[in-house]
Coordinates of C-alpha atoms in Angstrom, one line a residue:
Chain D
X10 CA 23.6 -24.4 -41.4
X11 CA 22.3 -25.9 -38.7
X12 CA 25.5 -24.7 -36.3
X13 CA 25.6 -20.9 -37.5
X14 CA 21.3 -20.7 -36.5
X15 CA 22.3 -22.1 -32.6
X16 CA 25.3 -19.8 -33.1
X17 CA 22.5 -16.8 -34.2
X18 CA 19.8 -18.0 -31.3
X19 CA 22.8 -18.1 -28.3
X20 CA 24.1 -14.7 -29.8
X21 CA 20.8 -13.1 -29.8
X22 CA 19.7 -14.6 -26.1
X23 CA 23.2 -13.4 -24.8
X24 CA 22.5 -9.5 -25.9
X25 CA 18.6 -10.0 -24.7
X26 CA 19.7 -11.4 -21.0
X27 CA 22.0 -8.5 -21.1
X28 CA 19.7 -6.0 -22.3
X29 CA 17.2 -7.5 -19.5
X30 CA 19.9 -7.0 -16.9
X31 CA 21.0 -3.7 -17.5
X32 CA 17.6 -2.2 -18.0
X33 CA 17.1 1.5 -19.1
X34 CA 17.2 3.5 -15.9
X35 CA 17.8 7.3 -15.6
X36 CA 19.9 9.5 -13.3
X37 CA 19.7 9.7 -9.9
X38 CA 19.3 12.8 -7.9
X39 CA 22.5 14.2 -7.4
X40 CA 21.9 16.8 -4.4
X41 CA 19.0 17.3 -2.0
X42 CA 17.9 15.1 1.1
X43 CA 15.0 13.9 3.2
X44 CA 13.2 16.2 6.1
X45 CA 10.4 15.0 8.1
X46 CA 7.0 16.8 7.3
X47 CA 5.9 18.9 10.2
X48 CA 3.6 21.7 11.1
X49 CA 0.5 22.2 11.1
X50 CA -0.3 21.6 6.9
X51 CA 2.6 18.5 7.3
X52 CA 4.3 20.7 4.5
Chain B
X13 CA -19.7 10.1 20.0
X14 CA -16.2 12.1 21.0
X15 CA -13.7 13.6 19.7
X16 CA -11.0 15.2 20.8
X17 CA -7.9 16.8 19.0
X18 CA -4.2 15.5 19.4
X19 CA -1.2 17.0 18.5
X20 CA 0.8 14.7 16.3
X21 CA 3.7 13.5 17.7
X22 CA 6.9 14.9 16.3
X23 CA 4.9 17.3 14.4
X24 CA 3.0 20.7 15.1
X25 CA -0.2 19.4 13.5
X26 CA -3.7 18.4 14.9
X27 CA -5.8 15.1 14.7
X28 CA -9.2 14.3 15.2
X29 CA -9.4 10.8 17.1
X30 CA -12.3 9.3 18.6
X31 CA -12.2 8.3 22.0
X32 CA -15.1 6.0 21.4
X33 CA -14.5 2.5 21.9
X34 CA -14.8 0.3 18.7
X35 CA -15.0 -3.9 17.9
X36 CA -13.2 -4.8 15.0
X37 CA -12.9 -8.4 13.9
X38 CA -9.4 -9.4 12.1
X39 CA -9.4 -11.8 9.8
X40 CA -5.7 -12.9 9.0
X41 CA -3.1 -12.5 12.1
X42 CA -0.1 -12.9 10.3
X43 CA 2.6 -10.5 10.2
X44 CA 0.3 -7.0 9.3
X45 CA -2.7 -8.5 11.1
X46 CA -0.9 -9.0 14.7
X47 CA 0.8 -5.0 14.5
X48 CA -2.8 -4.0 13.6
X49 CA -4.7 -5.7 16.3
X50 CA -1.5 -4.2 18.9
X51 CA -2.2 -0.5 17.1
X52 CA -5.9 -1.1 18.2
X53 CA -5.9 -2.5 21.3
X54 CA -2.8 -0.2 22.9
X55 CA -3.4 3.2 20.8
X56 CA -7.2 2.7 20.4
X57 CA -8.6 0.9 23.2
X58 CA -10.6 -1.2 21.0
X59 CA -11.8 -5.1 21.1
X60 CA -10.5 -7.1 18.8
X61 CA -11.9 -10.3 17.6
X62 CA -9.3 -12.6 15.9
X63 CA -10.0 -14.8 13.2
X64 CA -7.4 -17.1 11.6
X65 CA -7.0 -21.0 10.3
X66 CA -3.7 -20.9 12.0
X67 CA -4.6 -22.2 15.6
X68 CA -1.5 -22.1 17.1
X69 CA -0.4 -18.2 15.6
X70 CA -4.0 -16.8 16.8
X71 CA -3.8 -18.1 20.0
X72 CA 0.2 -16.6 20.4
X73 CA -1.5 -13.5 19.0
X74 CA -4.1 -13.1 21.1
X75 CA -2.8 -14.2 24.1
X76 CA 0.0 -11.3 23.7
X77 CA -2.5 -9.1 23.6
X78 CA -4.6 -9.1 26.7
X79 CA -8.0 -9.3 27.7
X80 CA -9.0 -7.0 25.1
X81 CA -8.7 -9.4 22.1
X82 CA -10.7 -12.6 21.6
X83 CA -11.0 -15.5 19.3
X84 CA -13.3 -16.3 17.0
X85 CA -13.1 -20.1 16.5
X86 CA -15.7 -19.8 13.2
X87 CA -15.2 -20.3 9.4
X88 CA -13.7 -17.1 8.1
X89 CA -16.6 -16.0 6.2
X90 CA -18.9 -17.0 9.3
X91 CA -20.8 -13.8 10.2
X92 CA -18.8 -11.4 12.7
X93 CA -20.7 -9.4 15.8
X94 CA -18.3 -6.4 15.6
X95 CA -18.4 -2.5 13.7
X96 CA -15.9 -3.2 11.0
X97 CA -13.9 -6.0 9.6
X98 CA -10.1 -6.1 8.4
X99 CA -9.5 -8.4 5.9
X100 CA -5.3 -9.0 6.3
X101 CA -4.8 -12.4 5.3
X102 CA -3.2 -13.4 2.3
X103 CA -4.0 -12.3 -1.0
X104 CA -6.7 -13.6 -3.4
X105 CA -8.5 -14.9 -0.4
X106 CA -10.2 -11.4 0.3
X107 CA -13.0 -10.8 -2.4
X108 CA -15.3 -13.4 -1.2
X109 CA -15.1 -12.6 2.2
X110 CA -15.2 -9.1 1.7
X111 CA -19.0 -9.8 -0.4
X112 CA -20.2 -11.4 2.3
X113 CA -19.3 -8.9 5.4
X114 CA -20.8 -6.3 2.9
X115 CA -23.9 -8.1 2.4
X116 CA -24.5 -8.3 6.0
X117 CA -23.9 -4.0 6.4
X118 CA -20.5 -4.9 7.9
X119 CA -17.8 -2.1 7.0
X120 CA -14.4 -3.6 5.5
X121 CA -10.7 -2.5 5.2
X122 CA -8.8 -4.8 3.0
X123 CA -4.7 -4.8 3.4
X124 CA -4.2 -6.7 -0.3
X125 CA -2.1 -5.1 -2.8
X126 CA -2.6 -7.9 -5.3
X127 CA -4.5 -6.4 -8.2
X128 CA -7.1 -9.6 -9.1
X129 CA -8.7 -8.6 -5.7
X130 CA -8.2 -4.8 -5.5
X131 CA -10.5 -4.9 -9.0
X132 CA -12.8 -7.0 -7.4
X133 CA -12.6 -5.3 -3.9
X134 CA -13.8 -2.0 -6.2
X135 CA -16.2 -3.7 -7.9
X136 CA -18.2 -3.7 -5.0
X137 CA -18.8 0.0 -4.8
X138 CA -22.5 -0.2 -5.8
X139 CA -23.1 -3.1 -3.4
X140 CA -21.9 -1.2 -0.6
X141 CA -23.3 2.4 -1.7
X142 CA -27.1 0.8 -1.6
X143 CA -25.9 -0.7 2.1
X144 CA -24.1 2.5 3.0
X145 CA -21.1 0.4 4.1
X146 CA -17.5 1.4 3.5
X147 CA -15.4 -0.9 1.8
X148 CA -11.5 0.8 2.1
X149 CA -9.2 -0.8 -0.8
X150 CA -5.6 -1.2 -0.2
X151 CA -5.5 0.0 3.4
X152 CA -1.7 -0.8 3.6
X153 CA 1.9 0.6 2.6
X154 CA 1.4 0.7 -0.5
X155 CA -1.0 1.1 -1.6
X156 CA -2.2 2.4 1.3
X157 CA 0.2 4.6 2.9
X158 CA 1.4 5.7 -1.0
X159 CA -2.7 6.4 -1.5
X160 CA -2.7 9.3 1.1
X161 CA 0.8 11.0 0.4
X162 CA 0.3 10.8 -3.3
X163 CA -3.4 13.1 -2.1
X164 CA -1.2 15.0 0.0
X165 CA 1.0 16.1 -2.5
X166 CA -1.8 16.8 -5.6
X167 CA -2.7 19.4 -2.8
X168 CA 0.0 21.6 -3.6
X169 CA -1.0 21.5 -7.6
X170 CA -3.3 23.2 -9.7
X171 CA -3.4 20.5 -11.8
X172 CA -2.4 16.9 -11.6
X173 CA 0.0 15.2 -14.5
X174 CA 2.1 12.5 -13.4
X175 CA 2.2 9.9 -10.4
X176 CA 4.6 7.6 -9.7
X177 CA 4.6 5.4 -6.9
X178 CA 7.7 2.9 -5.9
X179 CA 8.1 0.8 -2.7
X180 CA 11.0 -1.7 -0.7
X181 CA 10.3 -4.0 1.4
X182 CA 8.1 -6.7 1.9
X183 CA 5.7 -7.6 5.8
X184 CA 5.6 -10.9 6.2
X185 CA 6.1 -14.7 4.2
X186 CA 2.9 -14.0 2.7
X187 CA 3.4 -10.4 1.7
X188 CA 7.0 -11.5 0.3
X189 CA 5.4 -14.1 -1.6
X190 CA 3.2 -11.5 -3.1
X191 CA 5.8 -9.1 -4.3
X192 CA 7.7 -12.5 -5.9
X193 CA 4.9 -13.0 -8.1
X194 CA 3.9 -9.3 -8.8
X195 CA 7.4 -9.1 -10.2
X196 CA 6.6 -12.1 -12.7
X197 CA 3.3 -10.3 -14.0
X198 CA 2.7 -7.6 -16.3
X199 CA 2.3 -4.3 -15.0
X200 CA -1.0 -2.2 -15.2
X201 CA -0.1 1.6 -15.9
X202 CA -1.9 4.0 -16.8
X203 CA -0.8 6.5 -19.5
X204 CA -2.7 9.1 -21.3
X205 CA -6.5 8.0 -20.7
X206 CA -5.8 4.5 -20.9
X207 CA -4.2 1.3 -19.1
X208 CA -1.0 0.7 -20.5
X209 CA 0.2 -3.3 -20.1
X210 CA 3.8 -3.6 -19.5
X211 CA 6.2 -6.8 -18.6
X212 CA 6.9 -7.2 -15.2
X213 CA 10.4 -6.9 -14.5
X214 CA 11.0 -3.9 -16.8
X215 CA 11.5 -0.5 -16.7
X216 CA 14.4 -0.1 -14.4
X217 CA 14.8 3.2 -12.2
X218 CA 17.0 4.0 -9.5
X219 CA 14.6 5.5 -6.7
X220 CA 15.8 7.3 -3.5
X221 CA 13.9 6.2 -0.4
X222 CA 14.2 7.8 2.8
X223 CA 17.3 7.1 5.0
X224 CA 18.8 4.7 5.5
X225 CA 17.0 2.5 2.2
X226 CA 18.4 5.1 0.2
X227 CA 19.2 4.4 -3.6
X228 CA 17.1 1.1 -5.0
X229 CA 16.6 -0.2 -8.2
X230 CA 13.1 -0.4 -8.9
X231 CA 10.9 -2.3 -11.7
X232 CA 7.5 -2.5 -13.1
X233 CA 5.3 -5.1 -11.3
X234 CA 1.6 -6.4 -11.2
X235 CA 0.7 -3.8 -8.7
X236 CA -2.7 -2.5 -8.2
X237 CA -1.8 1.5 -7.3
X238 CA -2.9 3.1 -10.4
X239 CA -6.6 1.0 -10.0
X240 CA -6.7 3.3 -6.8
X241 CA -5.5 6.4 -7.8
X242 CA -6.9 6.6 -11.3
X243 CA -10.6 7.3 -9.8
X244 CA -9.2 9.8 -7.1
X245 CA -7.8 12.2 -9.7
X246 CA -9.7 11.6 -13.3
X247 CA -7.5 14.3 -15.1
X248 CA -4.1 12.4 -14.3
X249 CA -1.9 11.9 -17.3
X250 CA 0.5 9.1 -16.1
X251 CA 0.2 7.0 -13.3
X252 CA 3.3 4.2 -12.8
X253 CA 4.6 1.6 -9.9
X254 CA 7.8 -0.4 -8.9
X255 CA 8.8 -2.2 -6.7
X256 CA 12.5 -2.7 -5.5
X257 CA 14.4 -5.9 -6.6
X258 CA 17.4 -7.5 -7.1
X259 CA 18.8 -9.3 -10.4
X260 CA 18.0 -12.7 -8.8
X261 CA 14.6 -11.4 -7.2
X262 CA 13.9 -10.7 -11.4
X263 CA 15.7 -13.7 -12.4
X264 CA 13.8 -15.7 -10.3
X265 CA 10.7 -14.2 -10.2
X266 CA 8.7 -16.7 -12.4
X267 CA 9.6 -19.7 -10.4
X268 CA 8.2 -20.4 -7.0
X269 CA 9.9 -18.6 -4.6
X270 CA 13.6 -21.2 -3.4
X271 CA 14.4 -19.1 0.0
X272 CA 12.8 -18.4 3.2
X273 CA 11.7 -14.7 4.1
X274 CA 12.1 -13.2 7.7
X275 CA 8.5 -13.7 9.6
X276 CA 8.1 -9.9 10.5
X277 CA 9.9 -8.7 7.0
X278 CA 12.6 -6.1 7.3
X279 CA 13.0 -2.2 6.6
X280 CA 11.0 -1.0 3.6
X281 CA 10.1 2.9 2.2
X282 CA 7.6 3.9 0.0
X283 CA 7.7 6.9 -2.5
X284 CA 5.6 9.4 -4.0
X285 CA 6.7 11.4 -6.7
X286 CA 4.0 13.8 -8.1
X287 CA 4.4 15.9 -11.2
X288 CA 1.6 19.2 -11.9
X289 CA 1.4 22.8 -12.6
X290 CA 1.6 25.3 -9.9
X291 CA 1.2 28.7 -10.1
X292 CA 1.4 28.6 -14.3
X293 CA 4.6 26.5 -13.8
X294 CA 5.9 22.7 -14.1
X295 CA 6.8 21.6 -10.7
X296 CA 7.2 17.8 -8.8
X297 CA 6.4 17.0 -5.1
X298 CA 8.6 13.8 -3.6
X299 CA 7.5 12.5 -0.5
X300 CA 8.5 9.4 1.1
X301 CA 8.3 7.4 4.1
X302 CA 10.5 4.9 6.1
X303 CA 9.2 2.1 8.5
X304 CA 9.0 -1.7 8.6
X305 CA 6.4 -2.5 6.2
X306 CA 4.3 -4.3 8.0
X307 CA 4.2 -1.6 11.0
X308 CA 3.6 0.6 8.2
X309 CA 0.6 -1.2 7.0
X310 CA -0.9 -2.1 10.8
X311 CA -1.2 1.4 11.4
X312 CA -2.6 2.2 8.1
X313 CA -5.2 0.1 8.6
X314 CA -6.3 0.5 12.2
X315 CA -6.3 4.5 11.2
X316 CA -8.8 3.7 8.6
X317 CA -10.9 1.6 11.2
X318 CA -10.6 4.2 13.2
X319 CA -11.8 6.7 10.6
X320 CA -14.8 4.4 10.0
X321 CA -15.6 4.2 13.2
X322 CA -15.6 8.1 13.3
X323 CA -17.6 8.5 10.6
X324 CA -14.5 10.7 8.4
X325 CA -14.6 9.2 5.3
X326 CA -15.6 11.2 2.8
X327 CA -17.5 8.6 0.7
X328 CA -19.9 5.2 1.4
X329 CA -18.9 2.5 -1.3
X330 CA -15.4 0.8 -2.3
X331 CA -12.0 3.4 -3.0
X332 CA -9.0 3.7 -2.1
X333 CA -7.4 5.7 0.2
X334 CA -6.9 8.7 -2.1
X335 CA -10.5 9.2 -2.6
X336 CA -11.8 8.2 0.7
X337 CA -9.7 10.4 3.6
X338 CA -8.6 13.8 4.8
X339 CA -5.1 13.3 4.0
X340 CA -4.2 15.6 6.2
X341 CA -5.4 14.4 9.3
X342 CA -4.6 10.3 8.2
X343 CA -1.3 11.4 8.1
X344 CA -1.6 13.4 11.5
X345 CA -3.1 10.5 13.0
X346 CA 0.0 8.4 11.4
X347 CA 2.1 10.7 12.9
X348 CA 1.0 10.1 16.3
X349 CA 0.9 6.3 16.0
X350 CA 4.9 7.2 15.0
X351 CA 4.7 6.3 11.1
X352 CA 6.3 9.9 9.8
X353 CA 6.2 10.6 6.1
X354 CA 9.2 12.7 4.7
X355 CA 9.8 15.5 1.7
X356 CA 12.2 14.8 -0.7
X357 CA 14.1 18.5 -0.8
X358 CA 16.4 19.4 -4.0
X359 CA 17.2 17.8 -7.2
X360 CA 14.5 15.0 -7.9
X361 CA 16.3 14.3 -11.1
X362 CA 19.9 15.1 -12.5

């Protein structure tokens, strides 16, 4: 009993550090660039 | 007083800069506090009076920087002789002294970016509204810099949604040690009228910075942008921050902090990303900039001294940058001190 709930609590703090690691992030811009702001509104 | 105006260098814009002579009194010379009193003292031709418990680093400090900088041997809170104070020491030592500097009708510009004192740096607006003294919150690169491009940007919108803010990088030990622990904290965002308590560490999002940061992973943190921003524009929906980090910098990030940090700090970027309606449609501003962050945050804050001295702030009491400045000519007179903020031109999002 006692080994299958360490068993359960490594198991479940395994998929949380994972979880925890990999986040939930989205896409990153695929196209498009920087340019400096210039003129006279620093459009 | 004078003014004259100044074309912004690299650019094809105008600033308005003073060419009255100002004192300022720093409190704090560490890695953000020596570029300031340089930015003063070279671009400004102002006094500076240096404050710091660190004998040895004020003295190297001042020495570098001429006759025009002295030191002030007192207590830091000892009463100053000068027009405005910068408070760019480390964080959670500001609120006190920034009390008493307002108490004796002494403006202040405060660098922190921890959120314990930004809330209490704010919560001094009616103190300083019955003196008419300016107290400038989060006069650095973010907030700070991130303040004025995210006012920039809502410029372009008839009405404000989303902001999202997200910086790499860290000034100095003292700022690196900040942005360790902000990591470790919850984050404070605000979402639909009302703060919104994350963990620190979550939220992952790949940001793109300027060249050459580029692509970063970012994650929420205790930082204090949204308590700035929020005021600026009431009607905002959403208002978020990250911070770059790596798996270790999260891994680690509620121990003390095991590894040295480069005195001056390296590269860093900050990022705006604004989301609004314009002309009837959905539409989202990006604009960025790239510069070591404490250079970044020196010139912030000497240009807010400067605007104090000027009398260009828009209000008396304690806000941020947002609500305080003519972005446009902050970021002119950014421009000319060689901190250039970029537009992020395409795809914001796949």
């Amino acid at each position: 009993m006692i080994r299958r709930a360490m068993v359960a609590i490594g198991m479940g703090a395994l998929v949380a550090a994972a979880v925890r690691l990999r986040g939930s992030g989205v896409a990153p811009p695929r196209s498009g660039g920087w340019r400096e702001l210039s003129g006279p509104g620093l459009d | 007083m004078s003014l004259h105006l100044v074309r912004a260098a690299g650019a094809n814009s105008l600033a308005l800069v003073s060419t009255d002579m100002a004192r300022i009194g720093i409190l704090g010379v560490g890695a953000v506090g020596a570029r300031l009193a340089r930015q003063l003292v070279s671009t400004d031709d102002d006094d500076v009076v240096l404050r710091d418990e660190r004998r040895t680093r004020v003295e190297m400090v001042a020495q570098s920087l001429g006759e025009r900088a002295s030191i002030n041997r007192g207590a830091l809170d000892d009463p100053l002789d000068v027009d405005v104070v910068v408070l760019s020491g480390p964080a959670r030592t500001q609120t006190h002294l920034a009390e008493r500097f307002v108490r004796q009708g002494i403006h202040v510009v405060s660098t922190s970016d921890d959120v314990t004192d930004v809330k209490a740096l704010l919560a001094l607006d009616s103190q300083a509204r019955e003196r008419n003294v300016h107290v400038v919150v989060g006069a650095g690169f973010a907030p700070g810099l991130t303040c004025v491009l995210a006012a920039h940007a809502t410029k372009k919108f008839e009405q404000i949604d989303e902001i999202h803010i997200a910086k790499s990088g860290t000034g100095g030990p003292a700022c690196a040690r900040q942005h360790h622990r902000a990591l470790g904290r919850g984050a404070i965002d605000w979402r639909d009228g009302a703060w919104d308590f994350r963990p620190g560490g979550s939220g992952r999002e790949l940001c793109w910075f300027p060249d050459p940061i580029g692509p970063q992973d970012c994650y929420r943190a205790e930082l204090p942008d949204a308590l700035v921003l929020v005021p600026a524009f009431p009607d905002v929906r959403r208002v978020t921050s990250r911070v770059s980090a790596t798996r270790r910098d999260r891994l680690t990030s509620r121990l003390p902090m095991l590894w040295p940090t480069d005195p001056e700090g390296g590269p860093g970027a900050v990022r705006v990303e604004v989301r609004g309606r314009s002309e009837g449609r959905g539409s989202v501003v990006v604009y960025g900039a790239m510069d070591r962050p404490a250079v970044a945050a020196g010139a912030v804050a000497a240009v807010a001294s400067r605007f104090i001295v000027d009398g260009a702030l828009n209000r008396v009491g304690a806000a941020g940058l947002a609500e305080s400045v003519d972005s446009l000519a902050f970021l002119a007179e950014l421009a000319r001190r060689g901190v250039r903020a970029a537009v992020f031109e395409g795809e914001s999002r796949a």
